[in-house]
XYZ file of C-alpha atoms in Angstrom:
628
model
C 26.092 -127.269 51.498
C 26.561 -125.118 54.832
C 27.921 -121.570 55.187
C 28.113 -119.161 58.155
C 28.064 -115.676 58.140
C 29.845 -113.252 59.882
C 32.771 -115.024 60.855
C 33.914 -112.768 64.000
C 33.347 -113.003 67.707
C 29.992 -112.696 69.623
C 31.985 -110.642 72.136
C 29.569 -107.669 70.363
C 27.924 -109.237 67.503
C 24.678 -110.536 68.236
C 23.305 -111.798 64.978
C 24.692 -114.819 63.077
C 23.159 -116.811 60.343
C 23.648 -120.370 59.667
C 22.452 -121.001 55.610
C 22.186 -124.540 53.864
C 20.231 -126.450 51.107
C 17.398 -127.839 52.597
C 16.036 -131.300 51.935
C 14.007 -134.017 53.458
C 15.678 -136.767 52.035
C 19.625 -136.436 51.989
C 21.968 -134.824 54.947
C 20.878 -130.948 55.851
C 20.840 -128.462 58.832
C 18.679 -128.418 62.168
C 19.112 -125.579 64.729
C 18.612 -125.336 68.453
C 15.645 -124.196 70.496
C 16.841 -120.468 70.246
C 17.304 -120.352 66.617
C 14.755 -118.511 64.174
C 14.274 -120.695 60.964
C 13.204 -119.275 57.750
C 13.047 -120.811 54.047
C 13.390 -119.877 50.780
C 11.979 -121.721 47.576
C 12.235 -121.405 43.958
C 11.145 -123.654 41.198
C 12.758 -126.959 42.786
C 15.435 -125.512 44.630
C 15.051 -125.101 48.456
C 17.091 -123.644 51.234
C 16.755 -122.565 55.212
C 18.334 -119.630 56.776
C 18.938 -120.069 60.881
C 19.402 -116.874 62.593
C 21.214 -116.959 66.081
C 22.147 -114.358 68.658
C 25.546 -115.978 69.563
C 28.476 -117.742 67.387
C 27.147 -121.232 66.410
C 29.998 -123.156 67.172
C 28.178 -126.274 67.073
C 25.953 -127.284 63.739
C 23.495 -130.018 64.177
C 23.317 -132.261 61.051
C 19.894 -134.526 60.455
C 19.251 -136.666 58.091
C 15.849 -138.237 57.001
C 14.312 -136.749 59.521
C 16.939 -137.921 62.187
C 19.850 -136.413 64.032
C 23.272 -137.620 62.774
C 25.595 -135.785 64.998
C 27.002 -132.188 65.509
C 29.867 -130.166 63.597
C 31.967 -128.265 65.739
C 32.952 -124.701 64.452
C 36.158 -122.885 65.538
C 35.185 -119.573 67.217
C 37.110 -116.708 65.801
C 39.393 -114.816 68.091
C 38.145 -112.246 70.078
C 39.964 -108.883 68.858
C 41.493 -107.012 72.119
C 41.670 -103.322 72.866
C 38.990 -102.313 70.656
C 38.893 -98.465 70.211
C 38.633 -95.653 66.955
C 35.829 -94.932 64.951
C 35.432 -95.825 61.136
C 34.273 -92.931 59.059
C 32.551 -94.398 56.153
C 31.022 -91.987 52.915
C 28.653 -93.941 51.370
C 27.229 -92.700 48.035
C 23.800 -94.771 47.417
C 23.727 -94.539 43.311
C 20.903 -95.793 40.889
C 23.597 -98.215 38.937
C 26.379 -98.736 41.960
C 26.619 -97.665 45.077
C 30.437 -96.461 46.854
C 31.797 -96.372 50.137
C 35.356 -95.026 51.399
C 36.568 -95.640 54.486
C 38.989 -93.279 56.936
C 39.700 -95.756 59.447
C 42.085 -93.030 60.987
C 45.254 -92.448 58.226
C 42.423 -90.587 55.635
C 39.629 -91.877 53.200
C 40.471 -95.290 51.484
C 38.597 -97.559 48.969
C 38.613 -100.590 51.132
C 37.733 -103.726 49.028
C 34.666 -105.836 50.770
C 35.508 -109.099 52.493
C 31.962 -111.283 53.356
C 33.463 -112.746 55.840
C 31.254 -115.815 54.798
C 33.210 -119.612 55.969
C 31.982 -122.421 54.634
C 31.556 -125.193 57.097
C 31.452 -128.289 54.562
C 33.283 -129.536 51.692
C 30.387 -128.861 48.956
C 31.593 -128.850 45.426
C 33.034 -125.257 45.124
C 30.877 -124.368 42.016
C 27.900 -125.565 43.754
C 28.317 -123.624 47.226
C 29.043 -120.427 44.658
C 26.118 -120.301 42.974
C 23.851 -121.098 45.896
C 25.556 -118.475 48.036
C 25.012 -115.817 44.921
C 21.410 -116.720 44.497
C 20.233 -116.772 48.112
C 22.712 -115.470 50.480
C 26.278 -113.522 50.641
C 28.728 -114.561 47.832
C 32.370 -115.901 49.532
C 33.814 -113.052 47.321
C 32.635 -109.689 45.964
C 33.325 -109.766 42.163
C 35.144 -108.250 40.451
C 37.403 -109.480 43.077
C 39.329 -106.452 44.890
C 37.183 -104.161 42.684
C 34.531 -104.324 44.850
C 32.936 -101.627 45.790
C 31.469 -100.064 43.644
C 28.586 -102.355 44.434
C 25.704 -102.709 41.865
C 22.828 -101.328 43.225
C 20.715 -104.319 42.835
C 18.883 -106.692 44.781
C 17.641 -110.272 44.451
C 14.375 -112.125 45.732
C 14.835 -115.219 44.453
C 13.144 -117.743 46.405
C 10.361 -115.553 48.061
C 7.138 -114.610 47.025
C 6.734 -110.756 46.619
C 4.310 -108.916 48.657
C 3.758 -105.606 46.797
C 4.552 -102.733 49.299
C 6.394 -104.975 51.833
C 9.457 -104.185 52.939
C 11.449 -107.466 52.709
C 13.840 -108.861 55.170
C 17.685 -110.226 54.943
C 18.394 -112.895 54.022
C 15.398 -115.096 53.525
C 13.577 -112.701 51.310
C 15.843 -110.858 49.436
C 19.749 -109.951 49.631
C 22.359 -107.698 47.597
C 22.788 -109.458 44.169
C 26.392 -109.583 43.097
C 26.260 -110.081 38.829
C 29.021 -112.174 37.493
C 30.497 -110.728 34.075
C 28.368 -112.537 31.875
C 25.041 -112.879 33.941
C 22.873 -110.511 36.324
C 19.660 -112.066 36.913
C 16.500 -112.575 35.784
C 12.690 -111.801 36.805
C 14.132 -111.829 40.450
C 16.014 -108.724 40.139
C 15.329 -105.647 41.594
C 17.021 -102.235 40.361
C 16.412 -98.722 40.134
C 15.073 -98.354 43.443
C 16.749 -95.257 44.096
C 14.002 -93.321 42.490
C 11.023 -96.300 42.503
C 9.976 -99.166 44.528
C 11.358 -97.595 47.844
C 10.676 -100.742 49.781
C 13.615 -102.004 48.427
C 16.467 -99.496 50.067
C 16.218 -100.594 53.061
C 17.313 -104.171 52.781
C 19.761 -103.460 50.306
C 21.046 -100.681 52.412
C 21.378 -102.802 55.449
C 22.979 -105.559 54.006
C 25.926 -103.357 52.519
C 26.252 -101.558 56.174
C 26.528 -104.711 57.916
C 29.135 -106.022 55.727
C 30.880 -102.931 56.286
C 30.538 -103.319 60.344
C 31.676 -106.611 60.326
C 34.498 -105.669 58.593
C 35.131 -102.877 61.248
C 34.104 -105.216 64.034
C 37.206 -107.476 62.946
C 39.723 -104.519 62.605
C 39.026 -103.473 66.128
C 36.796 -100.328 65.407
C 34.102 -99.848 68.090
C 31.657 -96.613 66.783
C 30.957 -96.170 62.702
C 30.241 -92.497 61.656
C 28.153 -92.874 58.356
C 28.586 -89.856 55.941
C 25.727 -89.998 53.710
C 25.070 -88.261 49.950
C 21.550 -87.709 48.313
C 20.589 -86.260 45.190
C 19.364 -82.410 44.811
C 16.960 -83.825 42.626
C 15.251 -85.789 45.789
C 12.111 -83.861 46.115
C 11.529 -82.630 49.905
C 9.479 -85.762 50.897
C 12.291 -88.032 49.482
C 15.063 -86.446 51.541
C 13.003 -86.404 54.512
C 11.951 -90.443 54.109
C 16.138 -91.199 52.907
C 17.186 -89.319 56.453
C 14.723 -91.349 58.622
C 16.079 -94.593 56.909
C 19.307 -93.983 57.992
C 18.267 -93.026 61.393
C 16.005 -96.242 61.759
C 19.190 -98.366 60.211
C 22.224 -96.629 62.602
C 19.386 -97.528 65.329
C 19.424 -101.419 63.863
C 22.870 -101.782 63.168
C 24.163 -100.124 66.545
C 22.040 -102.910 68.208
C 23.042 -105.947 65.860
C 26.601 -105.238 65.654
C 27.474 -104.140 69.721
C 29.467 -101.106 67.308
C 27.793 -97.215 67.741
C 26.182 -95.974 64.534
C 25.797 -92.532 64.491
C 25.092 -90.177 61.191
C 28.174 -87.575 61.024
C 26.520 -84.202 61.790
C 29.440 -82.190 60.134
C 28.434 -83.139 56.078
C 24.975 -81.052 55.604
C 21.435 -80.889 57.141
C 20.467 -83.748 59.378
C 23.694 -85.780 58.658
C 22.998 -85.630 54.819
C 25.215 -84.260 52.417
C 24.320 -83.176 48.375
C 26.234 -85.123 45.899
C 26.861 -82.359 44.226
C 29.154 -80.829 47.405
C 30.573 -84.170 47.982
C 31.640 -84.368 44.448
C 33.433 -80.880 44.721
C 34.759 -82.065 47.962
C 36.846 -84.620 46.200
C 38.116 -82.146 44.173
C 38.762 -79.494 46.386
C 39.929 -81.467 49.693
C 41.205 -84.873 48.704
C 42.813 -83.691 45.198
C 43.699 -80.410 46.402
C 42.281 -78.609 43.302
C 41.735 -75.317 43.400
C 37.561 -74.469 43.782
C 37.867 -70.571 42.699
C 36.082 -70.034 39.460
C 35.016 -73.600 38.640
C 32.271 -75.938 37.856
C 31.701 -79.489 38.484
C 29.544 -82.281 36.722
C 29.097 -85.379 38.411
C 27.416 -87.176 35.516
C 25.862 -90.875 37.117
C 23.352 -93.397 36.087
C 20.138 -91.435 36.444
C 21.025 -87.660 37.253
C 23.892 -85.152 36.815
C 24.901 -82.757 39.764
C 25.855 -79.545 38.455
C 27.747 -77.153 40.752
C 29.128 -73.679 40.436
C 32.325 -72.671 43.107
C 33.521 -69.141 43.471
C 36.249 -68.547 46.140
C 35.706 -71.793 47.599
C 32.314 -71.057 48.002
C 29.257 -73.318 45.709
C 27.219 -70.444 44.522
C 24.588 -72.476 42.656
C 23.771 -76.558 42.588
C 21.142 -78.222 40.677
C 20.643 -82.576 40.011
C 18.815 -82.951 36.693
C 17.270 -86.119 35.383
C 19.895 -86.433 32.510
C 22.605 -88.768 32.603
C 24.444 -92.196 31.513
C 20.750 -93.678 30.792
C 19.489 -90.930 28.599
C 23.040 -90.431 27.066
C 23.879 -94.344 26.300
C 21.676 -96.458 27.824
C 18.302 -95.652 25.701
C 19.994 -96.061 22.420
C 21.818 -99.514 22.955
C 18.502 -100.453 24.662
C 16.769 -99.620 21.216
C 19.369 -101.525 19.260
C 20.888 -104.564 21.290
C 22.283 -106.023 18.056
C 24.900 -102.703 17.805
C 25.400 -103.535 21.634
C 26.694 -107.146 20.944
C 28.818 -105.564 18.346
C 30.704 -103.507 20.573
C 31.178 -106.354 23.568
C 32.186 -109.952 23.255
C 29.436 -112.992 23.521
C 30.972 -113.718 27.185
C 29.643 -110.427 28.380
C 26.384 -110.103 26.812
C 25.037 -113.419 26.748
C 22.152 -111.714 29.195
C 20.721 -108.929 26.303
C 18.045 -110.362 24.379
C 18.584 -110.302 20.535
C 14.610 -109.190 20.057
C 14.548 -105.219 19.787
C 10.899 -105.618 21.209
C 12.218 -107.538 24.769
C 15.016 -105.468 25.218
C 13.192 -102.244 25.201
C 10.657 -104.376 27.789
C 13.513 -104.697 30.104
C 13.405 -102.836 33.054
C 16.666 -104.163 34.223
C 18.442 -103.328 30.669
C 20.297 -100.667 31.963
C 21.677 -102.463 35.199
C 22.685 -105.178 32.805
C 24.128 -102.703 30.765
C 26.076 -100.746 33.423
C 27.536 -104.505 34.333
C 28.710 -105.551 31.008
C 30.346 -101.649 30.701
C 31.971 -102.400 34.131
C 34.070 -105.565 33.124
C 34.327 -104.776 29.272
C 34.675 -100.709 28.813
C 38.539 -100.796 29.471
C 39.424 -103.579 26.433
C 36.415 -101.501 24.390
C 38.397 -98.156 24.712
C 41.909 -99.585 24.399
C 41.039 -101.926 21.899
C 37.989 -102.652 20.264
C 36.107 -99.131 19.770
C 39.751 -97.694 17.774
C 39.389 -100.618 15.594
C 35.544 -100.780 14.973
C 35.781 -96.450 14.202
C 38.668 -97.365 11.733
C 36.310 -99.690 9.798
C 33.931 -96.732 8.870
C 30.810 -97.621 10.074
C 27.971 -94.876 9.945
C 26.006 -96.740 12.638
C 28.903 -96.642 14.604
C 29.949 -92.972 13.943
C 26.330 -91.673 14.572
C 25.920 -93.028 17.962
C 29.216 -91.625 19.105
C 28.007 -88.382 17.778
C 24.528 -88.648 19.673
C 26.489 -89.196 22.560
C 28.409 -85.786 21.963
C 24.872 -84.363 21.244
C 23.803 -85.270 24.772
C 27.254 -84.192 26.375
C 26.713 -80.769 24.524
C 23.703 -80.361 25.976
C 24.726 -80.732 29.304
C 27.309 -78.313 28.588
C 24.959 -75.329 27.009
C 23.097 -75.821 29.989
C 25.685 -75.240 32.101
C 26.671 -71.987 30.351
C 22.753 -70.989 30.718
C 23.310 -71.217 34.488
C 26.667 -68.681 34.521
C 24.349 -66.383 31.983
C 21.640 -66.329 34.957
C 24.462 -65.965 37.840
C 25.615 -62.745 36.006
C 22.059 -61.074 35.269
C 21.978 -61.928 39.208
C 25.338 -60.158 39.412
C 26.635 -63.298 41.362
C 29.377 -64.213 38.923
C 32.527 -62.829 40.598
C 34.497 -63.194 36.917
C 31.963 -63.045 34.313
C 33.538 -65.748 32.041
C 33.124 -69.223 31.305
C 34.531 -72.295 33.773
C 37.011 -74.867 33.766
C 35.233 -77.983 34.256
C 35.734 -80.979 36.879
C 33.749 -83.922 35.280
C 33.245 -87.445 36.651
C 30.875 -89.872 37.926
C 29.763 -93.576 36.383
C 28.266 -91.954 33.012
C 30.708 -89.182 33.111
C 33.109 -91.949 31.453
C 31.240 -92.456 28.408
C 32.683 -88.948 27.021
C 35.830 -91.251 26.926
C 33.905 -92.330 23.665
C 33.951 -88.848 21.879
C 37.609 -89.571 21.180
C 38.735 -91.493 18.418
C 41.701 -92.932 20.785
C 39.491 -93.642 23.228
C 40.664 -91.767 25.945
C 39.566 -87.895 26.518
C 42.000 -85.320 26.958
C 42.171 -81.853 27.550
C 42.542 -80.298 24.325
C 41.042 -83.323 22.456
C 38.510 -82.197 19.822
C 35.309 -83.445 22.338
C 37.044 -80.950 24.646
C 36.984 -78.236 22.184
C 33.767 -78.479 21.248
C 32.468 -78.561 25.166
C 34.357 -75.802 25.843
C 33.061 -73.575 22.894
C 29.402 -74.626 23.736
C 29.456 -73.474 27.113
C 31.081 -70.178 25.978
C 28.640 -69.457 23.263
C 25.488 -70.398 25.662
C 27.066 -68.183 28.552
C 27.668 -65.332 26.187
C 30.365 -64.101 28.612
C 33.812 -63.076 27.924
C 35.629 -65.511 26.111
C 38.379 -67.210 28.724
C 39.719 -70.808 28.738
C 37.088 -73.495 30.110
C 39.091 -76.909 29.821
C 37.160 -80.170 31.158
C 39.346 -82.356 33.531
C 38.197 -85.952 34.333
C 38.415 -87.163 37.631
C 40.402 -90.468 36.488
C 38.178 -91.975 39.457
C 34.781 -92.586 37.822
C 32.266 -93.143 40.390
C 34.563 -92.861 43.614
C 34.302 -89.069 43.635
C 31.204 -88.509 45.803
C 32.102 -91.422 48.481
C 35.102 -90.140 49.030
C 34.577 -86.266 48.954
C 32.059 -87.023 52.063
C 34.793 -87.618 54.636
C 37.535 -85.652 52.935
C 38.579 -82.659 54.749
C 40.936 -79.797 54.238
C 40.336 -76.921 52.392
C 36.772 -75.225 54.138
C 34.446 -75.560 51.405
C 31.492 -73.345 52.197
C 28.435 -75.189 50.628
C 26.137 -76.582 53.324
C 22.387 -75.325 52.288
C 19.512 -76.306 51.362
C 19.349 -77.475 47.887
C 15.577 -76.601 48.141
C 16.234 -72.672 48.694
C 18.608 -73.096 45.513
C 15.729 -72.853 42.626
C 17.153 -74.071 39.139
C 16.991 -71.903 36.372
C 14.693 -72.975 33.834
C 16.824 -73.081 30.308
C 13.570 -72.625 28.633
C 10.403 -70.806 28.355
C 8.618 -73.469 30.884
C 4.943 -72.875 32.271
C 3.942 -74.795 35.037
C -0.074 -74.429 36.109
C -0.315 -71.132 34.247
C 3.231 -69.870 35.698
C 5.523 -68.850 33.061
C 9.802 -68.745 33.538
C 11.897 -67.958 30.500
C 15.584 -69.348 30.238
C 17.459 -67.490 33.007
C 14.483 -67.439 35.359
C 14.447 -69.770 38.357
C 11.559 -71.921 38.814
C 9.705 -70.842 42.104
C 6.039 -72.011 42.414
C 3.141 -70.129 44.383
C 3.008 -71.703 47.832
C -0.876 -72.591 47.500
C -0.345 -74.831 44.521
C -0.632 -78.501 45.544
C -1.014 -80.438 42.426
C 0.424 -80.211 38.779
C -2.498 -78.961 36.951
C -0.694 -78.195 33.359
C 2.976 -78.706 32.600
C 4.245 -77.225 29.038
C 7.005 -75.830 27.450
C 6.457 -72.151 26.226
C 8.882 -72.607 22.969
C 12.170 -74.399 22.031
C 14.080 -71.641 21.239
C 16.848 -72.118 23.129
C 17.249 -75.889 22.241
C 17.076 -74.780 18.301
C 19.708 -72.260 19.655
C 21.692 -74.745 21.063
C 21.914 -77.001 18.023
C 22.744 -73.930 15.982
C 25.628 -73.568 18.340
C 26.590 -77.344 18.251
C 26.905 -77.013 14.262
C 28.698 -73.660 14.132
C 31.211 -75.421 17.144
C 32.039 -78.354 14.912
C 32.939 -76.347 11.918
C 34.626 -73.563 13.464
C 36.790 -76.100 15.938
C 37.145 -78.235 12.160
C 35.757 -81.116 14.132
C 36.196 -84.551 12.080
C 34.888 -87.073 14.827
C 31.271 -85.885 15.297
C 28.768 -85.337 12.959
C 26.462 -82.124 13.162
C 22.971 -82.158 13.485
C 21.942 -82.202 9.556
C 23.930 -85.745 9.222
C 21.896 -87.167 11.759
C 18.040 -86.409 11.020
C 15.856 -85.022 8.078
C 15.369 -81.263 9.542
C 12.257 -80.557 7.853
C 10.372 -83.265 9.760
C 12.646 -83.112 13.208
C 10.848 -80.490 14.815
C 7.131 -81.729 14.631
C 8.560 -84.866 16.042
C 10.278 -83.338 18.893
C 6.938 -81.313 19.649
C 5.110 -84.245 19.812
C 7.769 -86.256 22.291
C 7.649 -83.159 24.527
C 3.982 -82.803 25.137
C 4.127 -86.942 25.683
C 7.148 -85.638 28.602
C 4.794 -82.716 30.054
C 1.802 -85.001 30.579
C 3.455 -87.330 32.476
C 3.675 -84.714 34.939
C 0.016 -83.431 35.367
C -1.852 -84.578 38.403
C 1.162 -85.402 40.493
C 1.834 -83.140 43.549
C 3.965 -80.315 43.436
C 5.661 -81.651 46.607
C 6.682 -84.558 44.746
C 7.684 -83.116 41.402
C 11.667 -83.592 40.679
C 13.460 -80.805 39.199
C 13.829 -80.558 35.707
C 14.906 -77.379 34.050
C 12.869 -76.790 30.531
C 15.823 -77.033 28.733
C 16.755 -80.512 30.053
C 13.414 -81.997 29.297
C 13.429 -79.996 25.889
C 17.201 -82.208 25.096
C 15.772 -85.437 26.666
C 12.606 -84.950 24.103
C 15.536 -84.737 21.153
C 17.299 -87.088 22.328
C 14.588 -89.941 22.138
C 13.688 -88.558 19.059
C 17.080 -88.860 17.197
C 17.735 -92.195 19.011
C 14.276 -93.657 17.699
C 15.291 -92.424 14.465
C 18.794 -93.746 14.395
C 17.467 -97.248 15.677
C 14.818 -97.278 12.624
C 17.624 -96.489 10.223
C 19.389 -99.908 11.171
């Protein structure tokens, strides 16, 4: 099996890779004098990579150490009249990474063509397995619907060296999972927030794949618009910006195209996810951004932004999203997950609860299952399962509702804080635009499997925001984007309404939401968390009370009653109230202790209320799993 990447002219492109099986006994490939050879080995499997700076129009074949001839490769046509610039918006996510392209006619979702070509007639199934495991697959799955691309990297065939940045392709390459298989010990995920050495090979490969499509289409330049969460610490933002600056230099050298960060967006060419997400609604969808809140619920963080008169009034990124809302529940009970989805999608999931809890890639496996199975689940399986009256399912969905309700309560707290600062032009609750990969989970709350304006879940979230804000009552319904996970990438390169909001999120301090004490400094629920400049380490970290969390839960049960909601259970039917608070307080203390001893500059912002909400849902999740 022999394959070549990329299948484009070498008139500008200057790095080509020949990939093949390695065998000392059978037929294999050898390189010429100017080729660089690399190896990959895993168990009994061995492969080779040959890198050259010109299109390899001849491939040297070897058998038993002897030359057996040459395979001619027809060179691709040279693209004439190169001109124009591709503008690309990149949304690097915890679970998926998405991109939108503007070739001159406006932003569009462009499926990836890998431009890998087979050079031998190896059995297709064998070829596809080898390419998927060790190189670049011929097709990006799901076909025609990739991006978004799984934020996952495979180290198969390489002995990992801690702290070392692996190189493409012999040490690491982008992982494209199939519907029923994600990967094993060789898989790396979650590197948006940890193990940062994997960011560069992942983003470099994705950028190269996009660039070779651009080169084949006649582009001469690539302008990258890049988003980042405002939950990134200042050091993380600086490292991420430096990564993209270095990537642009490398990409320019390899591809022959001019690569640069777009200066129009954000500081230093980067834009916060909150602003880019809002641009999708305000510019791409031409929605009004006069008195509006945006909720971008991702895999690891939720970005909240407040917009008044087309101007960003507040933004914050909180570490509470799809993983905390849903994944932590299903990881505790894999047997329940297998009830929801067919065996063809859940073969990767261990039946052993202890093993599932220890699986560091569980959330990525779950994201892959939901990618392929959510539509069928929501339209057919879930309504049938709910009609059967399963207490386990009813409680699970109610826990999802509680998590979303907590986010809306914190949104109300932000509005209350802005009003106290006289920064709220219209002192009322706000209509909400909601999206993101984790945002689609809100569809689970409705018995039909489709959240819509005026449904019970919409009424509940509207009421919770109103009660928390304590402002003049006004309509505050939620509108779903309808393009989950596309919003930020598209918004990065969308123009139209002059949305004003390019400021450093470090200057827009978060509202605590709960009584929070850091290094002896106390912050009330509507206080902004501003640390003294002379503090460098976290010496103490605690919640002074759980009053706001208890207020939220009182509001939650009251709203369920007043809105006559029958599809979600109140808190008293999900737990034993007489023992709940002792368990929650213990969980709060455990979460706080994880922060003690760290550097303040590296402390990711987490409002006190969100920490309390995380402690509550962790506790309720354990109780739910233990009951079943």
